[in-house]
Coordinates of C-alpha atoms and ligand atoms in Angstrom, one line a residue:
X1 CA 0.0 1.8 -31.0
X2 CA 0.3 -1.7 -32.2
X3 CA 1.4 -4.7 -30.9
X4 CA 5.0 -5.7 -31.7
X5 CA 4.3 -8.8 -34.3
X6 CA 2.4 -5.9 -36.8
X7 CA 5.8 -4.8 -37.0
X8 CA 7.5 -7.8 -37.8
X9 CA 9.5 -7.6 -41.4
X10 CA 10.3 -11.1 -42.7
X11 CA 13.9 -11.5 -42.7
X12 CA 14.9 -8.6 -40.5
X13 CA 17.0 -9.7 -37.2
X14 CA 18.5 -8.1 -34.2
X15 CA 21.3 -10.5 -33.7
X16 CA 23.4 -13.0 -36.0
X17 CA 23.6 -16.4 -34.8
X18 CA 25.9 -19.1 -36.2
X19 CA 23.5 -21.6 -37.5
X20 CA 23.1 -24.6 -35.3
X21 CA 25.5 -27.4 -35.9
X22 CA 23.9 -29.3 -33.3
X23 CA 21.7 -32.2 -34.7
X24 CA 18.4 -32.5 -33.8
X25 CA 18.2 -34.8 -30.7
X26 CA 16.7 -38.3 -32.1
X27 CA 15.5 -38.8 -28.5
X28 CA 12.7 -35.9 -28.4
X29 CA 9.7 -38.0 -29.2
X30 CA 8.7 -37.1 -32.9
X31 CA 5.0 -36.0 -30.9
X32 CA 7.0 -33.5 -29.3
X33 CA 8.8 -32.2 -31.9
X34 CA 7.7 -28.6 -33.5
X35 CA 5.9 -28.8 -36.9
X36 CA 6.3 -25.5 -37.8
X37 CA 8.8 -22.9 -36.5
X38 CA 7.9 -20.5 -33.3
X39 CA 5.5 -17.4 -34.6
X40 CA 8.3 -15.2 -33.1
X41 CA 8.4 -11.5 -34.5
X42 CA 11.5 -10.3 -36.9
X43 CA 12.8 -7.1 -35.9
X44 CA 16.2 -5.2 -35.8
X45 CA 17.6 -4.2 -32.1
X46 CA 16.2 -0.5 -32.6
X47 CA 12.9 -1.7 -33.4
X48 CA 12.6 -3.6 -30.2
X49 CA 14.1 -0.4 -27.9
X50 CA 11.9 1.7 -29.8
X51 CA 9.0 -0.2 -29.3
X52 CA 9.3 -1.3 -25.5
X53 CA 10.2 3.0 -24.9
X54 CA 7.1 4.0 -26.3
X55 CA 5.4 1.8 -24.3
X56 CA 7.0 2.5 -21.1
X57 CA 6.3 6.7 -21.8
X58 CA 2.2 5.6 -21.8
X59 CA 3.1 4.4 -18.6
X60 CA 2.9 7.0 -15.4
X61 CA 4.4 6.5 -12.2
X62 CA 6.0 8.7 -9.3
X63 CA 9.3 9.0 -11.1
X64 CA 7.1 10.7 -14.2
X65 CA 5.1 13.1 -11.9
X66 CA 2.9 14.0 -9.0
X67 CA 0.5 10.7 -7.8
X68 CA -1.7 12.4 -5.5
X69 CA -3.6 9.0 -4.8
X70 CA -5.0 9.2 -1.3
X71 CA -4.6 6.5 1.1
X72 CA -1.9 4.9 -1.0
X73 CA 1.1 7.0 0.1
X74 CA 2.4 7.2 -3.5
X75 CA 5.6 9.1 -2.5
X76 CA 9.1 9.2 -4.3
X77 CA 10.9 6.4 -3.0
X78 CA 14.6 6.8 -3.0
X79 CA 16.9 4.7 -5.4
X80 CA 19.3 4.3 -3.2
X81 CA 17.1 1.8 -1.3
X82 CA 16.3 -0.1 -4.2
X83 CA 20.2 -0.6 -4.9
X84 CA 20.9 -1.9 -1.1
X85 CA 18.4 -4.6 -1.6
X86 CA 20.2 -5.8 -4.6
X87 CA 23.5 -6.5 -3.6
X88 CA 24.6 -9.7 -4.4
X89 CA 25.2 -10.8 -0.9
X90 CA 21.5 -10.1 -0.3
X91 CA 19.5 -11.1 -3.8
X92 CA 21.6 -14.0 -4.2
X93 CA 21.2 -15.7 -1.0
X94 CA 18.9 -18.9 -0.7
X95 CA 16.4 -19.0 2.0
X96 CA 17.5 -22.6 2.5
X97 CA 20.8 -21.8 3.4
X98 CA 22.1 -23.0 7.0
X99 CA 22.0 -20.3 9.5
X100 CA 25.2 -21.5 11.1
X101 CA 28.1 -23.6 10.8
X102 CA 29.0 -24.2 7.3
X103 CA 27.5 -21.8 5.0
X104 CA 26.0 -19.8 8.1
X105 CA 28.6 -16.8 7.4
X106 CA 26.2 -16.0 4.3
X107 CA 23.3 -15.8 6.4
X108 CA 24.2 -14.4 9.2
X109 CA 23.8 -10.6 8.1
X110 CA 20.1 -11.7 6.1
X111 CA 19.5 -12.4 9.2
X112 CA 20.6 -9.4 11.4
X113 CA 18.5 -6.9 8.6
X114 CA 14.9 -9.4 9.5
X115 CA 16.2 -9.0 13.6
X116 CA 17.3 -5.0 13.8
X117 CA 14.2 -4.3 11.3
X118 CA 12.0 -5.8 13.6
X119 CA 12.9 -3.9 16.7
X120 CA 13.4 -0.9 14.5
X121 CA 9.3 -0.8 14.3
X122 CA 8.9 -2.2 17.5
X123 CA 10.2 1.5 18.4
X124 CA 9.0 3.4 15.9
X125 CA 5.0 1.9 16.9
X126 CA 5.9 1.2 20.2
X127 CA 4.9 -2.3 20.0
X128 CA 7.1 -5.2 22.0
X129 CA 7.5 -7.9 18.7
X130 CA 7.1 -7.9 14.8
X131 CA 6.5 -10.7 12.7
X132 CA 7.6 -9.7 8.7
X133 CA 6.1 -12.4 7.2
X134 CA 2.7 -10.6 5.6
X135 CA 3.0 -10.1 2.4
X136 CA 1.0 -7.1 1.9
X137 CA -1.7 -4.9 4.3
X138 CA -4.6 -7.3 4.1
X139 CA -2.3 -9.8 4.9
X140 CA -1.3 -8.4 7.5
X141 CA -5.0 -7.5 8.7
X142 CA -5.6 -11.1 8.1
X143 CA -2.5 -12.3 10.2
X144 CA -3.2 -10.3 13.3
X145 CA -6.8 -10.8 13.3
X146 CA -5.9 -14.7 13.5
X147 CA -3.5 -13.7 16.1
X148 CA -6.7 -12.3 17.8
X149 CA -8.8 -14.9 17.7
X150 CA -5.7 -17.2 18.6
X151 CA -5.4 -14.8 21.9
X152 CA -9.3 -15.6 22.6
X153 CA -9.1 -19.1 22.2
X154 CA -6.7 -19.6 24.5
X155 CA -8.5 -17.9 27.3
X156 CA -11.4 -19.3 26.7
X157 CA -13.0 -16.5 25.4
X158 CA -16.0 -16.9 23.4
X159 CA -16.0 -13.8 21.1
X160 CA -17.8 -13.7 17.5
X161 CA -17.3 -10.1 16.4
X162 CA -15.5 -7.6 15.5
X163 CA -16.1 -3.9 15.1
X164 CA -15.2 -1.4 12.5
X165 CA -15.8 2.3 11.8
X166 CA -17.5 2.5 8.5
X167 CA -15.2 5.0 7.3
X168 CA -12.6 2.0 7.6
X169 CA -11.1 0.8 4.6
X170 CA -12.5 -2.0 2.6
X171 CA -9.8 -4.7 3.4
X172 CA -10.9 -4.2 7.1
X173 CA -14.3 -6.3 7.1
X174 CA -13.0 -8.8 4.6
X175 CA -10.1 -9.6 6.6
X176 CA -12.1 -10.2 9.5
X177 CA -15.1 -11.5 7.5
X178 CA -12.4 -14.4 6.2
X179 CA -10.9 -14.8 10.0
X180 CA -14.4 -16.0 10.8
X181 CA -15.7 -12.9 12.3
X182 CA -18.8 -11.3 12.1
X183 CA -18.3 -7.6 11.3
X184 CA -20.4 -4.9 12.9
X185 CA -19.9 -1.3 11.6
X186 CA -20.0 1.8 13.7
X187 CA -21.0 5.4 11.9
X188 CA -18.7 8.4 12.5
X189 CA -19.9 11.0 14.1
X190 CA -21.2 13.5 11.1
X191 CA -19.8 16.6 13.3
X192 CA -16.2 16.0 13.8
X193 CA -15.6 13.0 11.3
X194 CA -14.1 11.0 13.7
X195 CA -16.0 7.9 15.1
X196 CA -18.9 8.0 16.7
X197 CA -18.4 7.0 20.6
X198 CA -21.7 6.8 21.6
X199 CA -22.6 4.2 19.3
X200 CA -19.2 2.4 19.7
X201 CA -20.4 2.0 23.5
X202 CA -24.0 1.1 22.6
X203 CA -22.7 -1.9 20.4
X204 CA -19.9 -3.4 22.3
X205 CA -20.7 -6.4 24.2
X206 CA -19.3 -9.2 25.4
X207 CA -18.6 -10.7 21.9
X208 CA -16.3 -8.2 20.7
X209 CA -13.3 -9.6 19.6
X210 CA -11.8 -6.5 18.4
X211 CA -11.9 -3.5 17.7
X212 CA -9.9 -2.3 14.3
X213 CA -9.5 1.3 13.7
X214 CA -7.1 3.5 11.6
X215 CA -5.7 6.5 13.1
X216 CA -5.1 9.2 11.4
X217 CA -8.6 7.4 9.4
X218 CA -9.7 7.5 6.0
X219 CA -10.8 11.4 6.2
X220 CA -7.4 12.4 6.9
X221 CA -8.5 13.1 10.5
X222 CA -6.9 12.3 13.5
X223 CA -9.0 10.7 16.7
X224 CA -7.4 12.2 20.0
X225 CA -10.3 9.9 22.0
X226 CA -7.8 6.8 21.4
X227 CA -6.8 6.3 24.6
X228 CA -10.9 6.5 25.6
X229 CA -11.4 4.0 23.0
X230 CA -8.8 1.8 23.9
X231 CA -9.6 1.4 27.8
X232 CA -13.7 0.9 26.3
X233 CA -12.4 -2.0 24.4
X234 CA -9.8 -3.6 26.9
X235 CA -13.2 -3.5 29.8
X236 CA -14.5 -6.0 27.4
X237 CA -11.4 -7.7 27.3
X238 CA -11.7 -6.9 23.4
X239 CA -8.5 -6.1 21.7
X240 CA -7.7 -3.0 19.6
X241 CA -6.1 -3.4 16.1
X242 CA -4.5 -1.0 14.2
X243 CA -5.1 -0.6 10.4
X244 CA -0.8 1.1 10.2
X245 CA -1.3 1.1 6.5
X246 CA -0.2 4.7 5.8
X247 CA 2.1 5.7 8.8
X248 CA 3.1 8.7 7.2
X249 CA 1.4 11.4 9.3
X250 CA 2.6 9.8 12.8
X251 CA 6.2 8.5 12.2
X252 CA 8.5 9.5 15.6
X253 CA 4.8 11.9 16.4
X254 CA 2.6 9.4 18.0
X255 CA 3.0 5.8 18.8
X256 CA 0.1 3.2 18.6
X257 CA 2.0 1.0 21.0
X258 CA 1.7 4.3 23.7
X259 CA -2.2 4.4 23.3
X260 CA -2.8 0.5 24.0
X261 CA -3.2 -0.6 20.9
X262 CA -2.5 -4.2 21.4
X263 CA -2.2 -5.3 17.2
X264 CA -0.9 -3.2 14.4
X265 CA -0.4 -3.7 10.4
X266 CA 2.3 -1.5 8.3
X267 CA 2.5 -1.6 4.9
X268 CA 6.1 -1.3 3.7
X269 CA 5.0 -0.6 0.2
X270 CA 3.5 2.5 1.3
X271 CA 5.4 4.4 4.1
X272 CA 8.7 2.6 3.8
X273 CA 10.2 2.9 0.4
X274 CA 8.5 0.5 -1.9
X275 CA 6.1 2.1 -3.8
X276 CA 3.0 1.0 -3.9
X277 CA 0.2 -0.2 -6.4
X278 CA 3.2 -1.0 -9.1
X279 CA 1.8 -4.8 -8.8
X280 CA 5.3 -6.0 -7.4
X281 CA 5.7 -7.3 -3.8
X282 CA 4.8 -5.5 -1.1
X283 CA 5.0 -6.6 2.7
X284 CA 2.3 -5.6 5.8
X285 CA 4.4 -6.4 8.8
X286 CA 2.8 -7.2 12.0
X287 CA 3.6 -6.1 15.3
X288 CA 2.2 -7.3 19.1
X289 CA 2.2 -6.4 22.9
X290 CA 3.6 -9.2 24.9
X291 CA 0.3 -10.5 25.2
X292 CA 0.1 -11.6 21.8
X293 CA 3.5 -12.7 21.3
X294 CA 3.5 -16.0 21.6
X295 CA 1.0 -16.5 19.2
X296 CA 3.1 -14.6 16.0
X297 CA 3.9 -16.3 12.8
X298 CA 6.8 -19.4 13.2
X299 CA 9.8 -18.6 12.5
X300 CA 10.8 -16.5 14.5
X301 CA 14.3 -14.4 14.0
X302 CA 16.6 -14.4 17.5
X303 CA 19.9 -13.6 18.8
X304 CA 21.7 -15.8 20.5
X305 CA 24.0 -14.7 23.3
X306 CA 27.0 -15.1 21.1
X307 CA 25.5 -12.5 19.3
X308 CA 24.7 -14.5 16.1
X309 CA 21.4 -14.8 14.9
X310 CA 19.5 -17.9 14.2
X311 CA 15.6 -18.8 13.7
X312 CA 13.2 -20.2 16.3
X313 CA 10.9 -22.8 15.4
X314 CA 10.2 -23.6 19.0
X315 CA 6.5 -21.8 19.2
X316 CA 3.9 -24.3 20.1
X317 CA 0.8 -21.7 20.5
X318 CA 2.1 -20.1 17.2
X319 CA -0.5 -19.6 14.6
X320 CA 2.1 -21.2 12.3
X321 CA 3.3 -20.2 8.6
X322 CA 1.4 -17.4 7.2
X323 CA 3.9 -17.1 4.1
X324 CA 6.9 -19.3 2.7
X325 CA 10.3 -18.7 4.3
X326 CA 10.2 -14.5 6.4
X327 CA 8.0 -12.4 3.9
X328 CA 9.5 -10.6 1.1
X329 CA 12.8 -10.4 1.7
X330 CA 13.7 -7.2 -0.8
X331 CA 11.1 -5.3 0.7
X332 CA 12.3 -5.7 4.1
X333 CA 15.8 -5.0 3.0
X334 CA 14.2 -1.6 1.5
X335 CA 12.7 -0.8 4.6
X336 CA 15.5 -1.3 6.7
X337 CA 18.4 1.3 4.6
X338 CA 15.4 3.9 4.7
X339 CA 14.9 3.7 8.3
X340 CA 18.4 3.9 8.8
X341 CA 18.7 6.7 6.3
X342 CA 16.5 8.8 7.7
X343 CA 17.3 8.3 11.3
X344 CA 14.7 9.0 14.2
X345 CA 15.2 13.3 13.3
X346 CA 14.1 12.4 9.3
X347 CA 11.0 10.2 9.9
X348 CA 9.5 12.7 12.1
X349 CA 10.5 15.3 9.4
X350 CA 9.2 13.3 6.5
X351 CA 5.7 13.1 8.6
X352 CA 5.8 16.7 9.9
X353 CA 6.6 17.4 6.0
X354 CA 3.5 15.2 4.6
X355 CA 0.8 16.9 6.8
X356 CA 2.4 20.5 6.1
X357 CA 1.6 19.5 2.3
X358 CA -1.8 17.5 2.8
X359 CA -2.9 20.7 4.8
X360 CA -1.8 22.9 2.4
X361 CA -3.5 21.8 -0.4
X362 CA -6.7 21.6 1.8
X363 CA -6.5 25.4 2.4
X364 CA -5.4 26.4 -1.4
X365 CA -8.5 24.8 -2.6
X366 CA -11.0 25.4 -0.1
X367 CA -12.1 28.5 -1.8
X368 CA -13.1 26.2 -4.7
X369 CA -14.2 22.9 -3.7
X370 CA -16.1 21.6 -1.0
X371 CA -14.5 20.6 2.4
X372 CA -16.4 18.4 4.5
X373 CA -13.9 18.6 7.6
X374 CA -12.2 22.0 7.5
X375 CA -9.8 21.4 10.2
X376 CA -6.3 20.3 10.6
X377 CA -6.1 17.4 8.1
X378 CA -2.9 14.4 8.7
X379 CA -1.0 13.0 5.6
X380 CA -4.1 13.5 3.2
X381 CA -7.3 15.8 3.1
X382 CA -10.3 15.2 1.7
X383 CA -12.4 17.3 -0.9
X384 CA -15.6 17.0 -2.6
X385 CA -17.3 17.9 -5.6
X386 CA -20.3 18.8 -3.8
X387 CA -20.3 22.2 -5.6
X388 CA -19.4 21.4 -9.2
X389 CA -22.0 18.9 -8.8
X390 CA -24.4 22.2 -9.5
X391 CA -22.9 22.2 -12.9
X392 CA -23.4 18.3 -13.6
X393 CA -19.8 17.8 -13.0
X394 CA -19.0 15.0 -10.7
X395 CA -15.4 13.9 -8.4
X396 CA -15.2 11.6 -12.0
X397 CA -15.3 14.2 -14.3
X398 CA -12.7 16.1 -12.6
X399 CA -10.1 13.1 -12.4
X400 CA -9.9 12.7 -16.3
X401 CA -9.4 16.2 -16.5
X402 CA -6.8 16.2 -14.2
X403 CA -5.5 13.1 -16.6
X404 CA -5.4 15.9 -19.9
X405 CA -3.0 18.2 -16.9
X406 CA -0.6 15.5 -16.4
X407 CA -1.6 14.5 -13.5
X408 CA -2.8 11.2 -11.8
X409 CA -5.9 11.9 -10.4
X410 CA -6.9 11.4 -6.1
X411 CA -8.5 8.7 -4.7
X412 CA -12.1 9.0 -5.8
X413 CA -15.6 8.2 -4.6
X414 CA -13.7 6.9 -1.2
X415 CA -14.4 7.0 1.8
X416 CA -17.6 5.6 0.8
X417 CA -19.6 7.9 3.9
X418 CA -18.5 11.0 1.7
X419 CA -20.7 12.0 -1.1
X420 CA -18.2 13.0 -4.3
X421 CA -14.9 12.8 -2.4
X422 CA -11.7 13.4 -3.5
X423 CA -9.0 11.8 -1.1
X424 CA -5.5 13.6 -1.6
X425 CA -2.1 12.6 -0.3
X426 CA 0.8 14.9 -1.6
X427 CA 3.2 13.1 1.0
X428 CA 6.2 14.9 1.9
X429 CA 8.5 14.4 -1.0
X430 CA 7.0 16.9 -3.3
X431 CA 8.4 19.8 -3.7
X432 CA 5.9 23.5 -3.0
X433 CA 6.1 24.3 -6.9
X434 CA 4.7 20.7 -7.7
X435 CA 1.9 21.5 -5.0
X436 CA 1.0 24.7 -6.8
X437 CA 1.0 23.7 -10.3
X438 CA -1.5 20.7 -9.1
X439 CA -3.5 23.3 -6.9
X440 CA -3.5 25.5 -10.0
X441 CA -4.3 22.5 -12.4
X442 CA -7.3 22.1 -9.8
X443 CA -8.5 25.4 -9.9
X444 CA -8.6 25.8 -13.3
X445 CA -11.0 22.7 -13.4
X446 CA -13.1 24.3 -10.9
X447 CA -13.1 27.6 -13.0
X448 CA -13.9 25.4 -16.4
X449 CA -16.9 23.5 -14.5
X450 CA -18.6 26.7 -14.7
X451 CA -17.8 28.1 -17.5
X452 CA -17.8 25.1 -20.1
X453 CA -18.7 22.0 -18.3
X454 CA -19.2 19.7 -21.3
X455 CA -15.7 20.1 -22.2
X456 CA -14.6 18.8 -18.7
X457 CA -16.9 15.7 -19.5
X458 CA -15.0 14.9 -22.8
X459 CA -11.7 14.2 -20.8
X460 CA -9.3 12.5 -20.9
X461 CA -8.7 13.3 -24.4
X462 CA -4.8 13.0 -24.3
X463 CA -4.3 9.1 -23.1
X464 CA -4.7 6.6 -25.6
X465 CA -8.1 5.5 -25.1
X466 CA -10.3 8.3 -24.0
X467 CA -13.3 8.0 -21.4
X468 CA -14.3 4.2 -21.0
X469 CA -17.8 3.3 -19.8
X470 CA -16.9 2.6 -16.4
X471 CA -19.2 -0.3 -16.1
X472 CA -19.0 -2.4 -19.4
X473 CA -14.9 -2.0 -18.2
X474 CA -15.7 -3.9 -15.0
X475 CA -18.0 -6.2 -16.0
X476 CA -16.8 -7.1 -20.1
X477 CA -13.5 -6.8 -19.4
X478 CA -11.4 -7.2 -22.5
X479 CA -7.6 -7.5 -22.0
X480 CA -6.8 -9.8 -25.1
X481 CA -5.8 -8.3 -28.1
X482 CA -7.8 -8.6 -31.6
X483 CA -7.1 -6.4 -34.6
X484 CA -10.4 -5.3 -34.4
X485 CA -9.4 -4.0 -30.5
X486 CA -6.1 -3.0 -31.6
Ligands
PLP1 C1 -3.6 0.2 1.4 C2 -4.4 0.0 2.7 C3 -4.7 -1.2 3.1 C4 -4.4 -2.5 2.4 O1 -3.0 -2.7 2.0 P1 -2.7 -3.7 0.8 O2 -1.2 -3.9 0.8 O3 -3.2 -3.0 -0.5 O4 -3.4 -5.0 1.0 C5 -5.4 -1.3 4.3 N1 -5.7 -0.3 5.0 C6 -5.5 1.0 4.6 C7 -6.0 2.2 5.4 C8 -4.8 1.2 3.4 O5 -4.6 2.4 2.9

């Protein structure tokens, strides 16, 4: 497809414009002054729709088809939410605006969505306060593992490290690498996938800061030792984080607040109706036990006993701002007519639904691809290519091919501690015939491995451009566009 100035006919136009009987303005300096006219392309109206809706169709998303991209929640997130958060009393408002008095009536409800969405996921984690400010999960990550070391500080506590299951994913050491932590990784335990206590106890010391784990983890697996894990790290007055990224499988199930987890991360562009991965705003609210509290993010939303809301600057062991103004606004707003859609009875549904699906899958293909853990799986499962491998096909190979079915391909080659994986998440919105035309699409691979491998090494052959050296695509990227690229 080329770009839209190939199609440009001289003299065409979409719209007729009176011509300008505005003089130039004598008082642009001449230096400033175009010497030639914009290298703008001529096209009819239709041209342009056409042009923009072809591009659109090489796009794919959730609203196009299944987007079984583990550990990213890529669910179908209702437009209904998306038209709350852009009423005009809500996308028009400017965070400037005074909170009370005189121009306070506008803000006053902005305000009541950041307060009730805050104790809304105090309850559903069973944490004590949220901040919303994050802007996405490593934000987050990064904000409460500040909040951590803010919490050490002012005990006195001299505490260097942090530790980190090396299933965990990759935002995990950076965030604490960059909070000035050193990071020490703990192996999971090859025989249940879960991690590996023993060594957990070995490491800990008197330098743990923290502890950050994600339960359900990365292998879809969910570690009923939490409690076990928790009271290891709080004997060395080390504090437990957790990585709340995909809530999905434990929404109104299990509460990370119940099991002494003392710090948590969500993402809202994952479990709570913004999708995720679409490069738009996201937000990774944090939440606390009263312990941590007073160290959150300034401001801070509160109700006064008048019952209006106002914020609260007054935090002097606040870590300070972490964002401009509360976070992204629109996501928040997003978050908040979900949760309320779906009531307490519909998030447990939507989780008991996304496990029901993830575990499905699992058993529909375990006949054909490698399992490492063949038990109970959460919101996602994880698969290998461990036996197509015998054919020379690889977790790669069988994602373009998946591409030439229509459908996005899984999470690949993560978590790292899993030769060939193929991370899945269905989440809960699809319906059982989507499930079996993927399972199906799947099998088929697995069938054509063995039969005619070299064909499944071809693929993609029905995107635009085809298979891409993976490496020269890193490392030369080329993103500008040249005839000769074209
Ligand atoms: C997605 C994810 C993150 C990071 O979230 P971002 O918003 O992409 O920064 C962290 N941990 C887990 C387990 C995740 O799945």
């Amino acid at each position: 497809m080329s770009v839209i100035f190939k199609k440009s006919v001289p003299g065409r136009t979409g719209v007729n414009l009176p011509k300008s009987d505005v003089p130039v303005s004598a008082q642009v300096p001449v230096m400033y002054r175009r010497k030639s006219p914009p290298a703008m392309c001529e096209l009819s109206e239709l041209d342009v729709v056409r042009h923009f809706t072809a591009l659109s169709r090489k796009n794919y998303g959730v609203d196009t088809n299944f987007y079984p991209l583990g550990s990213c929640t890529m669910k179908y997130n209702p437009k209904v939410c998306e038209k709350v958060a852009s009423l005009e009393g809500f996308g028009q408002l400017h965070p400037l605006l005074p909170q009370l008095r005189r121009g306070g009536m506008l803000t006053q409800g902005a305000l009541r969505v950041l307060y009730d969405l805050e104790s809304m996921l105090s309850e559903i984690t069973g944490m004590d306060a949220f901040t919303l400010q994050p802007m996405a999960g490593a934000h987050g990550e990064l904000t409460g593992m500040m909040l951590i070391a803010a919490y050490h500080r002012a005990k006195g506590n001299q505490k260097n490290e942090v530790l980190i299951p090396d299933e965990a994913h990759g935002t995990n050491p950076s965030s604490a690498a960059i909070a000035g932590y050193t990071v020490r990784s703990i192996p999971t335990d090859p025989e249940t996938g879960t991690l590996d206590i023993a060594a957990l106890e070995n490491t800990i010391s008197s330098s743990t800061a923290a502890i950050m784990m994600t339960n359900p983890n990365t292998l879809g697996l969910f570690n009923s030792d939490i409690q076990k894990i928790a009271d290891i790290a709080h004997s060395h007055d080390a504090l437990l984080y957790y990585d709340g990224a995909n809530l999905n499988a434990i929404m109104g199930k299990f509460r990370p607040g119940d099991a002494d987890f003392d710090v948590i991360h969500l993402n809202l562009h994952k479990t709570f109706a913004t999708p995720h991965g679409g490069g738009g705003p996201g937000a990774g609210p944090v939440g606390v036990k009263k312990h941590l509290e007073q160290f959150l993010p300034i401001s801070r939303v509160v109700k006064r006993s008048d019952n209006t809301y106002t914020l609260d600057y007054d935090h002097p062991d606040s870590i300070g701002y972490i964002s401009p103004f509360y976070g992204n606004f629109s996501v928040c707003l997003k978050a908040y007519a979900y949760i309320l859609m779906l009531g307490r009875q519909g998030l447990r549904q939507a989780s008991e639904q996304a496990v029901l699906n993830a575990n499905y899958i699992m058993h529909s293909l375990k006949d054909h691809y490698h399992i490492p853990y063949l038990k109970t799986c959460m919101h996602e499962c994880v698969l290998t290519a461990k036996k197509q491998l015998e054919n020379g096909i690889n977790a790669l190979d069988i994602a373009k091919s998946l591409i030439d079915k229509g459908f996005h391909p899984p999470t690949i080659y993560f978590p790292l501690i899993i030769k060939e994986a193929m991370m899945i998440e269905p989440t809960e919105t699809e319906s059982k015939e989507t499930l079996d035309s993927f399972i199906l699409a799947m099998i088929e691979i697995a069938q054509v491995s063995k039969k005619d491998p070299l064909a499944l090494k071809r693929a993609p052959l029905s995107t635009p451009v085809s298979r891409l050296n993976e490496a020269k695509a890193a490392k030369e990227m080329n993103v500008s566009y040249t005839e000769q690229n074209s």
